[in-house]
Amino acid sequence: MHFYDRVYETTMRIPCGRVTTYGAIADFLALGSARMVGWALNQSHQSGLEIPAHRVVNRKGELSGRHHFPGENVMQERLEAEGIVVVDNKVKDFEKLLWIPADHLL
DNA sequence: GTCTTGACTTCGG
DNA sequence: GCCGAAGCCAAGA
């Protein structure tokens, strides 16, 4: 069990239409650094698993990882398909849509 | 073994 | 608010 396995599970727990941040996941899993989350998600595509990585954005709500998707606009399209509005490469009402793993953990 | 590179974040200016 | 530097830790060279 590597830390990125927990990153995958946490990412898949993000509800439809919600987003979270690398820092929130890193803090929830006590990874020590948010870069590990991005690195783990970067490896996710080669793990064979389908991770909704489009729901993970940086602390500003920007789609910083869209360049790592098959298409440059795939990330935004997937978010919009879930009802999330993306403006200027950022999630609209980001603070409202932000989903914190620990907050939903009972 | 060291050094560089990140889908990041925080702090100082 | 933005910009630069530092901290962070795993992987690959």
PDB file of N, CA, C and O in Angstrom, chain A residues 18-81:
ATOM      1  N   ARG A  18     -18.300  18.369  -7.265  1.00  0.00           N
ATOM      2  CA  ARG A  18     -17.490  19.021  -6.242  1.00  0.00           C
ATOM      3  C   ARG A  18     -16.016  18.924  -6.624  1.00  0.00           C
ATOM      4  O   ARG A  18     -15.646  18.090  -7.470  1.00  0.00           O
ATOM      5  N   VAL A  19     -15.188  19.724  -6.000  1.00  0.00           N
ATOM      6  CA  VAL A  19     -13.751  19.700  -6.271  1.00  0.00           C
ATOM      7  C   VAL A  19     -12.994  19.748  -4.952  1.00  0.00           C
ATOM      8  O   VAL A  19     -13.554  20.072  -3.914  1.00  0.00           O
ATOM      9  N   THR A  20     -11.743  19.428  -5.000  1.00  0.00           N
ATOM     10  CA  THR A  20     -10.891  19.550  -3.818  1.00  0.00           C
ATOM     11  C   THR A  20      -9.507  19.977  -4.260  1.00  0.00           C
ATOM     12  O   THR A  20      -9.236  20.079  -5.454  1.00  0.00           O
ATOM     13  N   THR A  21      -8.636  20.170  -3.309  1.00  0.00           N
ATOM     14  CA  THR A  21      -7.309  20.671  -3.640  1.00  0.00           C
ATOM     15  C   THR A  21      -6.245  19.635  -3.314  1.00  0.00           C
ATOM     16  O   THR A  21      -6.472  18.712  -2.539  1.00  0.00           O
ATOM     17  N   TYR A  22      -5.093  19.816  -3.908  1.00  0.00           N
ATOM     18  CA  TYR A  22      -3.958  18.938  -3.627  1.00  0.00           C
ATOM     19  C   TYR A  22      -3.592  19.032  -2.143  1.00  0.00           C
ATOM     20  O   TYR A  22      -3.310  18.023  -1.497  1.00  0.00           O
ATOM     21  N   GLY A  23      -3.614  20.227  -1.633  1.00  0.00           N
ATOM     22  CA  GLY A  23      -3.244  20.437  -0.238  1.00  0.00           C
ATOM     23  C   GLY A  23      -4.204  19.752   0.716  1.00  0.00           C
ATOM     24  O   GLY A  23      -3.791  19.201   1.735  1.00  0.00           O
ATOM     25  N   ALA A  24      -5.508  19.778   0.378  1.00  0.00           N
ATOM     26  CA  ALA A  24      -6.503  19.152   1.244  1.00  0.00           C
ATOM     27  C   ALA A  24      -6.270  17.652   1.317  1.00  0.00           C
ATOM     28  O   ALA A  24      -6.338  17.049   2.392  1.00  0.00           O
ATOM     29  N   ILE A  25      -5.987  17.047   0.180  1.00  0.00           N
ATOM     30  CA  ILE A  25      -5.721  15.609   0.146  1.00  0.00           C
ATOM     31  C   ILE A  25      -4.427  15.295   0.873  1.00  0.00           C
ATOM     32  O   ILE A  25      -4.353  14.347   1.658  1.00  0.00           O
ATOM     33  N   ALA A  26      -3.423  16.115   0.627  1.00  0.00           N
ATOM     34  CA  ALA A  26      -2.128  15.889   1.268  1.00  0.00           C
ATOM     35  C   ALA A  26      -2.251  16.007   2.780  1.00  0.00           C
ATOM     36  O   ALA A  26      -1.669  15.219   3.525  1.00  0.00           O
ATOM     37  N   ASP A  27      -3.030  16.958   3.217  1.00  0.00           N
ATOM     38  CA  ASP A  27      -3.203  17.145   4.653  1.00  0.00           C
ATOM     39  C   ASP A  27      -4.033  16.010   5.246  1.00  0.00           C
ATOM     40  O   ASP A  27      -3.743  15.505   6.328  1.00  0.00           O
ATOM     41  N   PHE A  28      -5.067  15.607   4.508  1.00  0.00           N
ATOM     42  CA  PHE A  28      -5.946  14.532   4.986  1.00  0.00           C
ATOM     43  C   PHE A  28      -5.171  13.221   5.110  1.00  0.00           C
ATOM     44  O   PHE A  28      -5.353  12.458   6.063  1.00  0.00           O
ATOM     45  N   LEU A  29      -4.305  12.953   4.170  1.00  0.00           N
ATOM     46  CA  LEU A  29      -3.530  11.710   4.182  1.00  0.00           C
ATOM     47  C   LEU A  29      -2.189  11.879   4.883  1.00  0.00           C
ATOM     48  O   LEU A  29      -1.415  10.931   4.962  1.00  0.00           O
ATOM     49  N   ALA A  30      -1.918  13.094   5.359  1.00  0.00           N
ATOM     50  CA  ALA A  30      -0.665  13.376   6.063  1.00  0.00           C
ATOM     51  C   ALA A  30       0.531  12.982   5.206  1.00  0.00           C
ATOM     52  O   ALA A  30       1.455  12.314   5.651  1.00  0.00           O
ATOM     53  N   LEU A  31       0.489  13.420   3.951  1.00  0.00           N
ATOM     54  CA  LEU A  31       1.577  13.091   3.038  1.00  0.00           C
ATOM     55  C   LEU A  31       2.794  13.962   3.307  1.00  0.00           C
ATOM     56  O   LEU A  31       3.908  13.569   2.999  1.00  0.00           O
ATOM     57  N   GLY A  32       2.592  15.132   3.860  1.00  0.00           N
ATOM     58  CA  GLY A  32       3.716  16.006   4.155  1.00  0.00           C
ATOM     59  C   GLY A  32       3.925  17.043   3.086  1.00  0.00           C
ATOM     60  O   GLY A  32       4.510  18.078   3.344  1.00  0.00           O
ATOM     61  N   SER A  33       3.479  16.770   1.872  1.00  0.00           N
ATOM     62  CA  SER A  33       3.609  17.776   0.826  1.00  0.00           C
ATOM     63  C   SER A  33       2.555  17.546  -0.248  1.00  0.00           C
ATOM     64  O   SER A  33       2.261  16.416  -0.612  1.00  0.00           O
ATOM     65  N   ALA A  34       2.022  18.636  -0.743  1.00  0.00           N
ATOM     66  CA  ALA A  34       0.959  18.555  -1.745  1.00  0.00           C
ATOM     67  C   ALA A  34       1.494  18.052  -3.077  1.00  0.00           C
ATOM     68  O   ALA A  34       0.747  17.544  -3.904  1.00  0.00           O
ATOM     69  N   ARG A  35       2.788  18.176  -3.295  1.00  0.00           N
ATOM     70  CA  ARG A  35       3.371  17.715  -4.567  1.00  0.00           C
ATOM     71  C   ARG A  35       3.176  16.227  -4.744  1.00  0.00           C
ATOM     72  O   ARG A  35       3.091  15.723  -5.855  1.00  0.00           O
ATOM     73  N   MET A  36       3.150  15.499  -3.649  1.00  0.00           N
ATOM     74  CA  MET A  36       2.968  14.057  -3.720  1.00  0.00           C
ATOM     75  C   MET A  36       1.627  13.723  -4.351  1.00  0.00           C
ATOM     76  O   MET A  36       1.498  12.745  -5.065  1.00  0.00           O
ATOM     77  N   VAL A  37       0.626  14.549  -4.071  1.00  0.00           N
ATOM     78  CA  VAL A  37      -0.702  14.304  -4.635  1.00  0.00           C
ATOM     79  C   VAL A  37      -0.647  14.463  -6.148  1.00  0.00           C
ATOM     80  O   VAL A  37      -1.135  13.609  -6.892  1.00  0.00           O
ATOM     81  N   GLY A  38      -0.058  15.529  -6.587  1.00  0.00           N
ATOM     82  CA  GLY A  38       0.060  15.756  -8.022  1.00  0.00           C
ATOM     83  C   GLY A  38       0.885  14.672  -8.681  1.00  0.00           C
ATOM     84  O   GLY A  38       0.553  14.177  -9.758  1.00  0.00           O
ATOM     85  N   TRP A  39       1.924  14.286  -8.009  1.00  0.00           N
ATOM     86  CA  TRP A  39       2.772  13.227  -8.562  1.00  0.00           C
ATOM     87  C   TRP A  39       1.993  11.912  -8.642  1.00  0.00           C
ATOM     88  O   TRP A  39       2.087  11.168  -9.614  1.00  0.00           O
ATOM     89  N   ALA A  40       1.231  11.620  -7.603  1.00  0.00           N
ATOM     90  CA  ALA A  40       0.440  10.384  -7.574  1.00  0.00           C
ATOM     91  C   ALA A  40      -0.609  10.395  -8.682  1.00  0.00           C
ATOM     92  O   ALA A  40      -0.784   9.404  -9.388  1.00  0.00           O
ATOM     93  N   LEU A  41      -1.266  11.512  -8.842  1.00  0.00           N
ATOM     94  CA  LEU A  41      -2.281  11.610  -9.886  1.00  0.00           C
ATOM     95  C   LEU A  41      -1.641  11.508 -11.261  1.00  0.00           C
ATOM     96  O   LEU A  41      -2.232  11.000 -12.203  1.00  0.00           O
ATOM     97  N   ASN A  42      -0.424  11.986 -11.376  1.00  0.00           N
ATOM     98  CA  ASN A  42       0.285  11.888 -12.640  1.00  0.00           C
ATOM     99  C   ASN A  42       0.523  10.428 -12.994  1.00  0.00           C
ATOM    100  O   ASN A  42       0.484  10.040 -14.158  1.00  0.00           O
ATOM    101  N   GLN A  43       0.761   9.614 -11.986  1.00  0.00           N
ATOM    102  CA  GLN A  43       0.980   8.189 -12.209  1.00  0.00           C
ATOM    103  C   GLN A  43      -0.342   7.441 -12.345  1.00  0.00           C
ATOM    104  O   GLN A  43      -0.353   6.288 -12.752  1.00  0.00           O
ATOM    105  N   SER A  44      -1.433   8.088 -11.975  1.00  0.00           N
ATOM    106  CA  SER A  44      -2.723   7.395 -11.908  1.00  0.00           C
ATOM    107  C   SER A  44      -3.148   6.849 -13.256  1.00  0.00           C
ATOM    108  O   SER A  44      -3.705   5.761 -13.342  1.00  0.00           O
ATOM    109  N   HIS A  45      -2.862   7.607 -14.308  1.00  0.00           N
ATOM    110  CA  HIS A  45      -3.324   7.162 -15.628  1.00  0.00           C
ATOM    111  C   HIS A  45      -2.634   5.880 -16.055  1.00  0.00           C
ATOM    112  O   HIS A  45      -3.180   5.104 -16.830  1.00  0.00           O
ATOM    113  N   GLN A  46      -1.396   5.659 -15.561  1.00  0.00           N
ATOM    114  CA  GLN A  46      -0.669   4.473 -15.962  1.00  0.00           C
ATOM    115  C   GLN A  46      -0.950   3.315 -14.988  1.00  0.00           C
ATOM    116  O   GLN A  46      -0.456   2.217 -15.168  1.00  0.00           O
ATOM    117  N   SER A  47      -1.742   3.580 -13.970  1.00  0.00           N
ATOM    118  CA  SER A  47      -2.109   2.526 -13.028  1.00  0.00           C
ATOM    119  C   SER A  47      -3.252   1.685 -13.575  1.00  0.00           C
ATOM    120  O   SER A  47      -3.609   0.673 -13.001  1.00  0.00           O
ATOM    121  N   GLY A  48      -3.837   2.128 -14.682  1.00  0.00           N
ATOM    122  CA  GLY A  48      -4.947   1.391 -15.263  1.00  0.00           C
ATOM    123  C   GLY A  48      -6.271   1.789 -14.649  1.00  0.00           C
ATOM    124  O   GLY A  48      -7.322   1.457 -15.175  1.00  0.00           O
ATOM    125  N   LEU A  49      -6.224   2.508 -13.543  1.00  0.00           N
ATOM    126  CA  LEU A  49      -7.445   2.941 -12.880  1.00  0.00           C
ATOM    127  C   LEU A  49      -7.913   4.267 -13.470  1.00  0.00           C
ATOM    128  O   LEU A  49      -7.097   5.064 -13.914  1.00  0.00           O
ATOM    129  N   GLU A  50      -9.205   4.482 -13.432  1.00  0.00           N
ATOM    130  CA  GLU A  50      -9.745   5.750 -13.904  1.00  0.00           C
ATOM    131  C   GLU A  50     -10.007   6.648 -12.703  1.00  0.00           C
ATOM    132  O   GLU A  50     -10.935   6.421 -11.943  1.00  0.00           O
ATOM    133  N   ILE A  51      -9.183   7.614 -12.532  1.00  0.00           N
ATOM    134  CA  ILE A  51      -9.300   8.518 -11.400  1.00  0.00           C
ATOM    135  C   ILE A  51      -9.906   9.843 -11.862  1.00  0.00           C
ATOM    136  O   ILE A  51      -9.457  10.393 -12.864  1.00  0.00           O
ATOM    137  N   PRO A  52     -10.923  10.315 -11.166  1.00  0.00           N
ATOM    138  CA  PRO A  52     -11.503  11.627 -11.519  1.00  0.00           C
ATOM    139  C   PRO A  52     -10.570  12.758 -11.106  1.00  0.00           C
ATOM    140  O   PRO A  52     -10.914  13.581 -10.271  1.00  0.00           O
ATOM    141  N   ALA A  53      -9.415  12.773 -11.686  1.00  0.00           N
ATOM    142  CA  ALA A  53      -8.406  13.762 -11.300  1.00  0.00           C
ATOM    143  C   ALA A  53      -8.808  15.170 -11.706  1.00  0.00           C
ATOM    144  O   ALA A  53      -8.204  16.129 -11.242  1.00  0.00           O
ATOM    145  N   HIS A  54      -9.819  15.272 -12.564  1.00  0.00           N
ATOM    146  CA  HIS A  54     -10.260  16.600 -12.983  1.00  0.00           C
ATOM    147  C   HIS A  54     -10.918  17.337 -11.831  1.00  0.00           C
ATOM    148  O   HIS A  54     -11.117  18.541 -11.901  1.00  0.00           O
ATOM    149  N   ARG A  55     -11.292  16.594 -10.766  1.00  0.00           N
ATOM    150  CA  ARG A  55     -11.913  17.240  -9.609  1.00  0.00           C
ATOM    151  C   ARG A  55     -10.871  17.744  -8.626  1.00  0.00           C
ATOM    152  O   ARG A  55     -11.209  18.264  -7.587  1.00  0.00           O
ATOM    153  N   VAL A  56      -9.611  17.550  -8.944  1.00  0.00           N
ATOM    154  CA  VAL A  56      -8.542  18.028  -8.064  1.00  0.00           C
ATOM    155  C   VAL A  56      -7.861  19.230  -8.705  1.00  0.00           C
ATOM    156  O   VAL A  56      -7.334  19.136  -9.812  1.00  0.00           O
ATOM    157  N   VAL A  57      -7.880  20.338  -7.999  1.00  0.00           N
ATOM    158  CA  VAL A  57      -7.279  21.563  -8.515  1.00  0.00           C
ATOM    159  C   VAL A  57      -6.314  22.123  -7.472  1.00  0.00           C
ATOM    160  O   VAL A  57      -6.242  21.619  -6.348  1.00  0.00           O
ATOM    161  N   ASN A  58      -5.586  23.142  -7.840  1.00  0.00           N
ATOM    162  CA  ASN A  58      -4.667  23.718  -6.866  1.00  0.00           C
ATOM    163  C   ASN A  58      -5.426  24.629  -5.910  1.00  0.00           C
ATOM    164  O   ASN A  58      -6.630  24.781  -6.016  1.00  0.00           O
ATOM    165  N   ARG A  59      -4.708  25.252  -5.012  1.00  0.00           N
ATOM    166  CA  ARG A  59      -5.377  25.989  -3.932  1.00  0.00           C
ATOM    167  C   ARG A  59      -6.161  27.184  -4.430  1.00  0.00           C
ATOM    168  O   ARG A  59      -7.032  27.691  -3.740  1.00  0.00           O
ATOM    169  N   LYS A  60      -5.860  27.664  -5.630  1.00  0.00           N
ATOM    170  CA  LYS A  60      -6.559  28.809  -6.191  1.00  0.00           C
ATOM    171  C   LYS A  60      -7.776  28.396  -7.004  1.00  0.00           C
ATOM    172  O   LYS A  60      -8.514  29.218  -7.465  1.00  0.00           O
ATOM    173  N   GLY A  61      -7.966  27.086  -7.151  1.00  0.00           N
ATOM    174  CA  GLY A  61      -9.083  26.603  -7.938  1.00  0.00           C
ATOM    175  C   GLY A  61      -8.749  26.541  -9.416  1.00  0.00           C
ATOM    176  O   GLY A  61      -9.632  26.363 -10.253  1.00  0.00           O
ATOM    177  N   GLU A  62      -7.479  26.667  -9.734  1.00  0.00           N
ATOM    178  CA  GLU A  62      -7.078  26.627 -11.137  1.00  0.00           C
ATOM    179  C   GLU A  62      -6.891  25.189 -11.611  1.00  0.00           C
ATOM    180  O   GLU A  62      -6.463  24.323 -10.845  1.00  0.00           O
ATOM    181  N   LEU A  63      -7.168  24.972 -12.880  1.00  0.00           N
ATOM    182  CA  LEU A  63      -7.007  23.635 -13.469  1.00  0.00           C
ATOM    183  C   LEU A  63      -5.554  23.446 -13.897  1.00  0.00           C
ATOM    184  O   LEU A  63      -5.236  23.340 -15.069  1.00  0.00           O
ATOM    185  N   SER A  64      -4.701  23.391 -12.901  1.00  0.00           N
ATOM    186  CA  SER A  64      -3.264  23.349 -13.187  1.00  0.00           C
ATOM    187  C   SER A  64      -2.844  22.065 -13.883  1.00  0.00           C
ATOM    188  O   SER A  64      -1.787  22.014 -14.491  1.00  0.00           O
ATOM    189  N   GLY A  65      -3.647  21.026 -13.778  1.00  0.00           N
ATOM    190  CA  GLY A  65      -3.231  19.737 -14.337  1.00  0.00           C
ATOM    191  C   GLY A  65      -3.827  19.417 -15.677  1.00  0.00           C
ATOM    192  O   GLY A  65      -3.668  18.319 -16.193  1.00  0.00           O
ATOM    193  N   ARG A  66      -4.484  20.375 -16.280  1.00  0.00           N
ATOM    194  CA  ARG A  66      -5.178  20.051 -17.539  1.00  0.00           C
ATOM    195  C   ARG A  66      -4.207  19.641 -18.640  1.00  0.00           C
ATOM    196  O   ARG A  66      -4.574  18.899 -19.548  1.00  0.00           O
ATOM    197  N   HIS A  67      -2.960  20.075 -18.551  1.00  0.00           N
ATOM    198  CA  HIS A  67      -1.988  19.726 -19.592  1.00  0.00           C
ATOM    199  C   HIS A  67      -1.625  18.260 -19.553  1.00  0.00           C
ATOM    200  O   HIS A  67      -1.041  17.740 -20.484  1.00  0.00           O
ATOM    201  N   HIS A  68      -1.947  17.600 -18.476  1.00  0.00           N
ATOM    202  CA  HIS A  68      -1.590  16.189 -18.307  1.00  0.00           C
ATOM    203  C   HIS A  68      -2.731  15.280 -18.709  1.00  0.00           C
ATOM    204  O   HIS A  68      -2.623  14.077 -18.594  1.00  0.00           O
ATOM    205  N   PHE A  69      -3.810  15.852 -19.160  1.00  0.00           N
ATOM    206  CA  PHE A  69      -4.934  15.052 -19.651  1.00  0.00           C
ATOM    207  C   PHE A  69      -4.737  14.782 -21.134  1.00  0.00           C
ATOM    208  O   PHE A  69      -3.948  15.457 -21.798  1.00  0.00           O
ATOM    209  N   PRO A  70      -5.461  13.792 -21.643  1.00  0.00           N
ATOM    210  CA  PRO A  70      -5.350  13.450 -23.070  1.00  0.00           C
ATOM    211  C   PRO A  70      -5.531  14.674 -23.951  1.00  0.00           C
ATOM    212  O   PRO A  70      -4.840  14.818 -24.951  1.00  0.00           O
ATOM    213  N   GLY A  71      -6.453  15.522 -23.576  1.00  0.00           N
ATOM    214  CA  GLY A  71      -6.673  16.751 -24.337  1.00  0.00           C
ATOM    215  C   GLY A  71      -6.546  17.949 -23.424  1.00  0.00           C
ATOM    216  O   GLY A  71      -6.758  17.846 -22.224  1.00  0.00           O
ATOM    217  N   GLU A  72      -6.202  19.089 -23.967  1.00  0.00           N
ATOM    218  CA  GLU A  72      -5.990  20.266 -23.144  1.00  0.00           C
ATOM    219  C   GLU A  72      -7.267  20.756 -22.502  1.00  0.00           C
ATOM    220  O   GLU A  72      -7.241  21.434 -21.490  1.00  0.00           O
ATOM    221  N   ASN A  73      -8.410  20.423 -23.125  1.00  0.00           N
ATOM    222  CA  ASN A  73      -9.674  20.919 -22.582  1.00  0.00           C
ATOM    223  C   ASN A  73     -10.517  19.805 -21.976  1.00  0.00           C
ATOM    224  O   ASN A  73     -11.665  20.008 -21.626  1.00  0.00           O
ATOM    225  N   VAL A  74      -9.935  18.607 -21.886  1.00  0.00           N
ATOM    226  CA  VAL A  74     -10.685  17.470 -21.337  1.00  0.00           C
ATOM    227  C   VAL A  74     -11.086  17.733 -19.893  1.00  0.00           C
ATOM    228  O   VAL A  74     -12.212  17.477 -19.490  1.00  0.00           O
ATOM    229  N   MET A  75     -10.153  18.262 -19.128  1.00  0.00           N
ATOM    230  CA  MET A  75     -10.424  18.506 -17.713  1.00  0.00           C
ATOM    231  C   MET A  75     -11.596  19.469 -17.535  1.00  0.00           C
ATOM    232  O   MET A  75     -12.497  19.204 -16.745  1.00  0.00           O
ATOM    233  N   GLN A  76     -11.578  20.538 -18.277  1.00  0.00           N
ATOM    234  CA  GLN A  76     -12.664  21.519 -18.150  1.00  0.00           C
ATOM    235  C   GLN A  76     -13.989  20.947 -18.622  1.00  0.00           C
ATOM    236  O   GLN A  76     -15.017  21.151 -17.993  1.00  0.00           O
ATOM    237  N   GLU A  77     -13.941  20.170 -19.707  1.00  0.00           N
ATOM    238  CA  GLU A  77     -15.177  19.584 -20.226  1.00  0.00           C
ATOM    239  C   GLU A  77     -15.796  18.624 -19.218  1.00  0.00           C
ATOM    240  O   GLU A  77     -17.004  18.585 -19.040  1.00  0.00           O
ATOM    241  N   ARG A  78     -14.931  17.836 -18.568  1.00  0.00           N
ATOM    242  CA  ARG A  78     -15.451  16.891 -17.569  1.00  0.00           C
ATOM    243  C   ARG A  78     -16.062  17.634 -16.389  1.00  0.00           C
ATOM    244  O   ARG A  78     -17.079  17.236 -15.858  1.00  0.00           O
ATOM    245  N   LEU A  79     -15.436  18.711 -15.982  1.00  0.00           N
ATOM    246  CA  LEU A  79     -15.977  19.498 -14.866  1.00  0.00           C
ATOM    247  C   LEU A  79     -17.317  20.112 -15.259  1.00  0.00           C
ATOM    248  O   LEU A  79     -18.273  20.059 -14.488  1.00  0.00           O
ATOM    249  N   GLU A  80     -17.371  20.656 -16.449  1.00  0.00           N
ATOM    250  CA  GLU A  80     -18.616  21.281 -16.895  1.00  0.00           C
ATOM    251  C   GLU A  80     -19.708  20.243 -17.069  1.00  0.00           C
ATOM    252  O   GLU A  80     -20.883  20.521 -16.884  1.00  0.00           O
ATOM    253  N   ALA A  81     -19.290  19.014 -17.420  1.00  0.00           N
ATOM    254  CA  ALA A  81     -20.267  17.930 -17.568  1.00  0.00           C
ATOM    255  C   ALA A  81     -20.893  17.564 -16.221  1.00  0.00           C
ATOM    256  O   ALA A  81     -21.976  16.985 -16.162  1.00  0.00           O
TER     257      ALA A  81
END
